[in-house]
PDB file of C-alpha atoms in Angstrom:
ATOM      1  CA  MET A 605     -23.501  15.956  43.765  1.00 53.00           C
ATOM      2  CA  LEU A 606     -20.888  18.724  43.497  1.00 59.00           C
ATOM      3  CA  ARG A 607     -21.442  19.118  39.763  1.00 61.00           C
ATOM      4  CA  GLN A 608     -25.143  19.759  40.423  1.00 61.00           C
ATOM      5  CA  VAL A 609     -24.246  22.516  42.893  1.00 57.00           C
ATOM      6  CA  ILE A 610     -21.537  24.065  40.718  1.00 61.00           C
ATOM      7  CA  TYR A 611     -23.473  24.022  37.461  1.00 61.00           C
ATOM      8  CA  CYS A 612     -26.983  24.651  38.778  1.00 63.00           C
ATOM      9  CA  GLY A 613     -27.069  28.148  37.255  1.00 67.00           C
ATOM     10  CA  GLN A 614     -27.794  29.830  40.574  1.00 67.00           C
ATOM     11  CA  PRO A 615     -24.752  31.935  41.548  1.00 65.00           C
ATOM     12  CA  HIS A 616     -25.828  32.301  45.190  1.00 68.00           C
ATOM     13  CA  ILE A 617     -25.432  28.543  45.803  1.00 64.00           C
ATOM     14  CA  ASN A 618     -22.361  27.696  43.701  1.00 60.00           C
ATOM     15  CA  LYS A 619     -19.874  27.992  46.566  1.00 65.00           C
ATOM     16  CA  PHE A 620     -18.969  25.294  49.036  1.00 69.00           C
ATOM     17  CA  ILE A 621     -16.323  24.249  51.534  1.00 71.00           C
ATOM     18  CA  LEU A 622     -14.700  20.825  51.417  1.00 73.00           C
ATOM     19  CA  THR A 623     -13.220  19.805  54.760  1.00 74.00           C
ATOM     20  CA  ASN A 624     -10.062  17.715  55.001  1.00 79.00           C
ATOM     21  CA  PHE A 625      -9.639  17.914  51.244  1.00 79.00           C
ATOM     22  CA  PRO A 626      -7.402  17.839  49.322  1.00 82.00           C
ATOM     23  CA  ASP A 627      -4.710  15.838  51.051  1.00 83.00           C
ATOM     24  CA  THR A 628      -2.358  15.784  48.071  1.00 85.00           C
ATOM     25  CA  ILE A 629      -1.527  17.938  45.083  1.00 85.00           C
ATOM     26  CA  GLU A 630      -2.786  15.114  42.864  1.00 89.00           C
ATOM     27  CA  GLN A 631      -6.220  15.276  44.515  1.00 87.00           C
ATOM     28  CA  ALA A 632      -6.320  19.056  44.053  1.00 85.00           C
ATOM     29  CA  LYS A 633      -5.383  18.803  40.377  1.00 86.00           C
ATOM     30  CA  ALA A 634      -7.922  16.020  39.769  1.00 87.00           C
ATOM     31  CA  PHE A 635     -10.640  18.103  41.433  1.00 83.00           C
ATOM     32  CA  GLU A 636      -9.801  21.097  39.260  1.00 83.00           C
ATOM     33  CA  ASN A 637      -9.726  18.977  36.107  1.00 85.00           C
ATOM     34  CA  ASP A 638     -12.929  17.062  36.843  1.00 81.00           C
ATOM     35  CA  CYS A 639     -15.089  19.437  38.844  1.00 77.00           C
ATOM     36  CA  SER A 640     -14.182  23.062  39.547  1.00 75.00           C
ATOM     37  CA  LYS A 641     -11.270  25.410  40.156  1.00 78.00           C
ATOM     38  CA  LEU A 642     -10.115  25.714  43.751  1.00 81.00           C
ATOM     39  CA  THR A 643     -10.098  29.392  44.689  1.00 80.00           C
ATOM     40  CA  ALA A 644      -8.716  29.214  48.235  1.00 80.00           C
ATOM     41  CA  MET A 645      -7.453  26.819  50.867  1.00 80.00           C
ATOM     42  CA  ILE A 646      -7.882  27.167  54.626  1.00 82.00           C
ATOM     43  CA  PHE A 647      -5.089  26.047  56.960  1.00 83.00           C
ATOM     44  CA  PRO A 648      -5.126  25.726  60.762  1.00 85.00           C
ATOM     45  CA  THR A 649      -2.683  27.834  62.759  1.00 88.00           C
ATOM     46  CA  ALA A 650      -1.004  27.356  66.120  1.00 91.00           C
ATOM     47  CA  ASN A 651      -3.812  29.427  67.647  1.00 90.00           C
ATOM     48  CA  GLU A 652      -6.889  27.197  67.824  1.00 86.00           C
ATOM     49  CA  TYR A 653      -9.158  30.213  67.185  1.00 89.00           C
ATOM     50  CA  GLU A 654      -7.502  31.299  63.944  1.00 90.00           C
ATOM     51  CA  VAL A 655      -7.073  29.921  60.451  1.00 86.00           C
ATOM     52  CA  GLU A 656      -4.989  31.087  57.515  1.00 83.00           C
ATOM     53  CA  ILE A 657      -6.714  31.467  54.161  1.00 81.00           C
ATOM     54  CA  LYS A 658      -4.542  31.322  51.050  1.00 80.00           C
ATOM     55  CA  SER A 659      -5.990  32.273  47.701  1.00 80.00           C
ATOM     56  CA  THR A 660      -4.925  30.082  44.802  1.00 76.00           C
ATOM     57  CA  SER A 661      -4.827  33.197  42.605  1.00 72.00           C
ATOM     58  CA  HIS A 662      -1.826  34.483  44.602  1.00 63.00           C
ATOM     59  CA  PHE A 663      -0.200  31.108  45.199  1.00 60.00           C
ATOM     60  CA  GLY A 664      -0.046  28.264  42.711  1.00 67.00           C
ATOM     61  CA  LEU A 665      -1.413  24.941  43.896  1.00 69.00           C
ATOM     62  CA  GLU A 666       2.100  23.506  44.127  1.00 70.00           C
ATOM     63  CA  SER A 667       3.178  26.189  46.613  1.00 66.00           C
ATOM     64  CA  LEU A 668       0.298  25.285  48.941  1.00 66.00           C
ATOM     65  CA  PHE A 669       1.529  21.744  49.386  1.00 68.00           C
TER      66      PHE A 669
END
């Protein structure tokens, strides 16, 4: 399903959010190898109304885990 979205050729629908994924660095690497590059990860904060967004271009995947 994700490959159809990513490679559909329509740039306005090639973005998506995966919730509760990835749990491990291995899952993140497998996703990047098999599907698409992760561009950012969203993390909860102590404040229930805020999240922290980390771009994978500024942080390597390993530093996010």
